[in-house]
Amino acid sequence: MAASNGKFFLLTIFFSMFSVLLAHPSNKNQFEKRQGYNFPDFMGGAGKGLGGMMGGALQKNGGRGDGCKKYKIISARGTGENQLYPTTYAKFISEVLASVPDGGNYEVFVYPATVDYVAGPGEGAADAMRYISGQKSSCPKQVYVLIGYSEGAMVVTQLLKEPELPASSIVAIVLYGNPYFKGGAPQNACSALIFCFFFSGKTGAGVASETGISMPSKYSSITFDCCATGDMVCQTIGSMVPHVTYSGSENEKAAVRFTVSKLHGGQRQSSSRRKKKKNTIKLQ
């Protein structure tokens, strides 16, 4: 019985998140542009895509060889997004970089962003951990903002569980459409409402929440876990339509404000920690 339940759960994740690909039209001929709102097709072998083959070398605002910054935004894309130009959080990154000087961006690239939701997120988390470890040795004062969309939110969550991650250097975490989302968590943001016949409330659970994987609680005060009402990836019930509406939305504007505040030393207060200040770093 347990094995059958496990198989059913994996199938639920697969079909829910595979729908992301169906919700976006293909865009074969616009790899040179980082605009619009289309997901490119998969490219290349072994599920790695064009971005996986070329790595982070073409990142405009970051990569492995761009030197030290005051902060880096480490981003993990959703299923089917191209590694070079993921569109869902492109505006978030550009707005934060424009608002807080001397920042950079590194897109997690040893990560296929396919429908392999068992191994894929772990591969992405390992790549991000390698990048941060390398940066810490050469840029010890540099701090980090983490953002992940959909499957990329799984990457970020698994990264936060890495024991070697320098927690004091992580200043803000933003998740869009998180499959690990759980109702009632202090980091929850955006609407995340489930409407029933008898009640409505800020609750729900993501399609991968039953895996038991969740971020350590020490990061909750610096996390903006954004789930839109009716997003079936972070609410289980609903549809895929809300899941593809984060880019350019009011939710994203709130995420930018949250992140800029953290980079300037602000504190998002949860109901249980209103008088505590932690994990905030003032950028000079």
Coordinates of C-alpha atoms in Angstrom, one line a residue:
M1 CA 0.0 0.0 0.0
A2 CA 2.8 2.4 0.9
A3 CA 4.6 1.7 -2.4
S4 CA 1.4 2.4 -4.3
N5 CA 0.8 5.7 -2.5
G6 CA 4.4 6.7 -3.3
K7 CA 4.0 6.0 -7.0
F8 CA 0.7 7.9 -7.1
F9 CA 2.3 10.8 -5.3
L10 CA 5.2 10.9 -7.8
L11 CA 2.7 10.8 -10.7
T12 CA 0.8 13.7 -9.2
I13 CA 4.0 15.8 -9.1
F14 CA 4.9 14.8 -12.6
F15 CA 1.6 15.6 -14.3
S16 CA 1.0 18.8 -12.3
M17 CA 4.4 20.3 -13.2
F18 CA 4.6 18.9 -16.7
S19 CA 1.6 21.1 -17.3
V20 CA 3.9 24.1 -17.0
L21 CA 5.3 23.2 -20.4
L22 CA 1.8 23.0 -21.9
A23 CA 0.9 26.4 -20.4
H24 CA 3.6 28.2 -22.4
P25 CA 3.9 28.4 -26.2
S26 CA 7.2 27.4 -27.6
N27 CA 9.8 30.0 -28.7
K28 CA 12.5 28.4 -30.8
N29 CA 13.9 31.5 -32.4
Q30 CA 14.3 34.1 -29.6
F31 CA 17.2 32.8 -27.6
E32 CA 19.1 36.1 -28.1
K33 CA 16.3 38.1 -26.4
R34 CA 15.5 38.2 -22.7
Q35 CA 12.0 39.6 -23.0
G36 CA 8.5 38.5 -23.6
Y37 CA 6.8 35.7 -21.7
N38 CA 7.4 32.5 -23.6
F39 CA 9.3 29.4 -22.5
P40 CA 11.8 28.2 -25.1
D41 CA 11.8 24.6 -26.2
F42 CA 14.1 22.0 -24.8
M43 CA 17.4 21.9 -26.7
G44 CA 20.3 19.6 -26.7
G45 CA 20.8 16.1 -25.4
A46 CA 20.5 14.4 -22.0
G47 CA 17.9 16.9 -20.9
K48 CA 20.4 19.7 -20.3
G49 CA 19.3 22.1 -23.0
L50 CA 21.2 24.9 -24.7
G51 CA 21.9 26.6 -21.5
G52 CA 23.3 23.4 -19.9
M53 CA 25.7 23.0 -22.8
M54 CA 27.0 26.6 -22.6
G55 CA 27.0 27.1 -18.9
G56 CA 27.0 30.5 -17.2
A57 CA 29.5 32.2 -19.5
L58 CA 26.8 34.3 -21.2
Q59 CA 25.1 35.7 -18.1
K60 CA 25.1 39.4 -18.5
N61 CA 25.1 40.2 -14.8
G62 CA 27.0 37.3 -13.4
G63 CA 28.7 34.0 -13.8
R64 CA 31.8 32.3 -12.5
G65 CA 34.4 34.9 -13.6
D66 CA 32.9 38.3 -13.1
G67 CA 34.7 39.2 -9.8
C68 CA 33.4 40.2 -6.4
K69 CA 30.2 42.1 -5.9
K70 CA 28.5 43.4 -2.8
Y71 CA 25.8 40.8 -3.5
K72 CA 24.9 38.1 -6.0
I73 CA 21.4 36.9 -7.0
I74 CA 21.5 33.1 -7.4
S75 CA 18.5 32.1 -9.6
A76 CA 17.0 28.7 -10.4
R77 CA 14.6 28.4 -13.3
G78 CA 11.4 26.5 -13.6
T79 CA 10.7 23.4 -15.7
G80 CA 11.3 24.0 -19.4
E81 CA 12.8 27.5 -19.1
N82 CA 16.0 28.1 -21.0
Q83 CA 19.2 28.4 -18.9
L84 CA 20.5 31.5 -20.7
Y85 CA 17.3 33.5 -20.6
P86 CA 14.8 32.3 -18.1
T87 CA 11.9 34.8 -18.3
T88 CA 9.8 34.3 -15.2
Y89 CA 12.0 36.2 -12.8
A90 CA 14.0 38.3 -15.3
K91 CA 12.1 41.4 -14.2
F92 CA 12.7 40.7 -10.6
I93 CA 16.5 40.4 -11.2
S94 CA 16.7 43.5 -13.3
E95 CA 14.6 45.6 -10.7
V96 CA 16.7 44.5 -7.8
L97 CA 20.0 45.1 -9.6
A98 CA 18.7 48.6 -10.6
S99 CA 17.6 49.4 -7.1
V100 CA 20.7 48.2 -5.2
P101 CA 24.1 49.0 -6.8
D102 CA 27.0 46.6 -7.3
G103 CA 25.1 43.3 -7.6
G104 CA 25.4 40.4 -10.0
N105 CA 23.4 37.3 -11.1
Y106 CA 24.4 33.7 -11.3
E107 CA 21.9 31.3 -13.0
V108 CA 22.2 27.7 -11.7
F109 CA 23.4 25.8 -14.8
V110 CA 24.3 22.2 -13.8
Y111 CA 20.5 21.5 -13.6
P112 CA 18.4 20.2 -16.4
A113 CA 15.1 21.8 -15.4
T114 CA 13.2 18.9 -16.9
V115 CA 10.4 16.8 -15.4
D116 CA 13.0 14.8 -13.4
Y117 CA 11.7 16.1 -10.0
V118 CA 13.5 13.5 -8.0
A119 CA 17.2 14.0 -9.1
G120 CA 17.0 17.4 -10.9
P121 CA 16.5 19.7 -7.9
G122 CA 19.4 18.1 -6.0
E123 CA 21.7 18.6 -9.0
G124 CA 20.8 22.3 -9.1
A125 CA 21.3 22.6 -5.3
A126 CA 24.7 21.0 -5.6
D127 CA 25.8 23.4 -8.4
A128 CA 24.6 26.4 -6.4
M129 CA 26.5 25.1 -3.4
R130 CA 29.7 24.7 -5.4
Y131 CA 29.3 28.3 -6.8
I132 CA 28.8 29.8 -3.3
S133 CA 31.7 27.8 -1.9
G134 CA 34.0 29.1 -4.6
Q135 CA 32.8 32.7 -4.2
K136 CA 33.2 32.6 -0.4
S137 CA 36.9 31.8 -0.7
S138 CA 37.6 34.7 -3.1
C139 CA 34.8 37.2 -2.1
P140 CA 34.2 36.6 1.7
K141 CA 32.1 39.7 2.2
Q142 CA 29.8 39.0 -0.7
V143 CA 26.2 38.2 0.3
Y144 CA 23.5 36.3 -1.6
V145 CA 19.9 36.6 -2.7
L146 CA 18.3 33.3 -3.7
I147 CA 15.3 33.1 -6.1
G148 CA 13.6 30.0 -7.5
Y149 CA 10.5 29.5 -9.6
S150 CA 8.5 26.3 -9.6
E151 CA 11.0 23.4 -9.9
G152 CA 13.7 26.1 -9.2
A153 CA 12.0 26.7 -5.8
M154 CA 12.8 23.0 -5.0
V155 CA 16.4 23.7 -5.9
V156 CA 16.6 26.6 -3.5
T157 CA 14.9 24.7 -0.7
Q158 CA 17.3 21.8 -1.1
L159 CA 20.2 24.2 -1.2
L160 CA 19.1 25.7 2.2
K161 CA 19.4 22.3 3.7
E162 CA 23.1 22.0 2.8
P163 CA 25.1 22.0 6.1
E164 CA 28.0 23.9 4.4
L165 CA 25.8 26.8 3.3
P166 CA 27.0 30.0 5.0
A167 CA 23.7 31.0 6.5
S168 CA 24.9 34.4 7.6
S169 CA 25.6 35.4 4.0
I170 CA 22.1 34.7 2.8
V171 CA 20.1 37.9 3.1
A172 CA 16.9 37.2 1.1
I173 CA 15.1 34.2 -0.4
V174 CA 12.2 34.5 -2.9
L175 CA 10.2 31.5 -4.1
Y176 CA 7.5 31.6 -6.7
G177 CA 5.0 28.7 -7.1
N178 CA 6.9 26.5 -4.6
P179 CA 6.0 22.8 -4.8
Y180 CA 7.1 22.4 -1.2
F181 CA 4.8 25.2 0.0
K182 CA 2.9 24.5 3.2
G183 CA 0.0 26.5 4.6
G184 CA 0.6 28.3 7.9
A185 CA 4.4 28.7 7.6
P186 CA 5.7 32.1 8.7
Q187 CA 7.5 32.8 5.4
N188 CA 4.3 32.5 3.3
A189 CA 3.5 35.4 1.2
C190 CA 1.0 36.5 -1.5
S191 CA -2.6 35.4 -1.6
A192 CA -2.4 31.5 -1.4
L193 CA -6.1 31.2 -0.7
I194 CA -8.1 28.1 -1.0
F195 CA -11.9 28.7 -1.3
C196 CA -14.2 25.9 -0.1
F197 CA -18.0 25.9 0.5
F198 CA -17.5 26.5 4.2
F199 CA -14.3 28.6 4.5
S200 CA -11.5 30.4 2.8
G201 CA -8.1 30.7 4.3
K202 CA -4.4 31.2 3.7
T203 CA -3.6 27.5 3.6
G204 CA -3.0 24.7 1.2
A205 CA 0.0 22.6 0.3
G206 CA 2.2 22.2 -2.7
V207 CA 2.3 19.1 -4.9
A208 CA 5.6 18.0 -3.3
S209 CA 4.9 19.0 0.3
E210 CA 4.4 15.4 1.4
T211 CA 8.0 14.6 0.6
G212 CA 8.8 16.2 4.0
I213 CA 11.4 18.4 2.4
S214 CA 11.3 22.0 3.8
M215 CA 13.6 24.8 4.5
P216 CA 15.2 25.2 7.9
S217 CA 13.2 27.5 10.1
K218 CA 16.1 29.8 10.7
Y219 CA 15.5 31.2 7.2
S220 CA 11.8 32.0 7.6
S221 CA 12.3 35.7 8.5
I222 CA 14.2 36.4 5.3
T223 CA 12.0 34.3 3.0
F224 CA 9.2 35.5 0.7
D225 CA 7.4 32.2 -0.3
C226 CA 4.9 33.5 -2.8
C227 CA 2.0 31.3 -3.8
A228 CA -0.8 32.8 -5.8
T229 CA -4.5 31.8 -5.2
G230 CA -5.4 28.8 -7.3
D231 CA -1.8 27.9 -8.3
M232 CA -2.1 24.1 -8.4
V233 CA 1.7 23.6 -8.0
C234 CA 1.8 25.3 -4.6
Q235 CA -1.8 24.6 -3.7
T236 CA -2.4 21.1 -5.2
I237 CA -5.9 22.2 -6.3
G238 CA -6.6 24.9 -8.8
S239 CA -5.1 25.2 -12.3
M240 CA -1.8 26.1 -14.1
V241 CA -3.0 29.5 -15.1
P242 CA -2.0 31.3 -11.8
H243 CA 1.3 29.4 -11.9
V244 CA 2.4 31.4 -15.0
T245 CA 1.4 34.8 -13.9
Y246 CA 4.1 35.8 -11.4
S247 CA 6.3 37.7 -13.8
G248 CA 5.4 41.4 -13.8
S249 CA 2.6 40.9 -11.2
E250 CA 1.9 42.8 -8.0
N251 CA 3.3 39.8 -6.2
E252 CA 6.6 40.2 -8.0
K253 CA 6.7 43.9 -7.1
A254 CA 6.2 43.0 -3.5
A255 CA 9.0 40.4 -3.8
V256 CA 11.3 43.1 -5.2
R257 CA 10.5 45.5 -2.3
F258 CA 11.1 42.7 0.2
T259 CA 14.5 41.9 -1.3
V260 CA 15.6 45.5 -1.6
S261 CA 14.7 46.0 2.0
K262 CA 16.8 43.0 3.1
L263 CA 19.7 44.2 1.1
H264 CA 19.5 47.5 2.9
G265 CA 19.3 45.8 6.3
G266 CA 15.5 45.6 6.7
Q267 CA 13.6 43.0 8.6
R268 CA 10.4 41.2 7.6
Q269 CA 8.7 40.6 10.9
S270 CA 6.8 37.4 11.5
S271 CA 4.2 37.1 14.2
S272 CA 6.5 35.0 16.3
R273 CA 9.6 37.1 15.8
R274 CA 8.5 40.7 15.7
K275 CA 11.2 41.9 18.1
K276 CA 14.1 39.8 16.8
K277 CA 16.5 40.9 14.2
K278 CA 18.6 38.3 12.5
N279 CA 20.1 37.4 9.1
T280 CA 20.2 41.1 8.0
I281 CA 23.3 42.7 6.6
K282 CA 23.7 46.4 5.9
L283 CA 25.3 47.0 2.5
Q284 CA 27.7 49.9 2.6

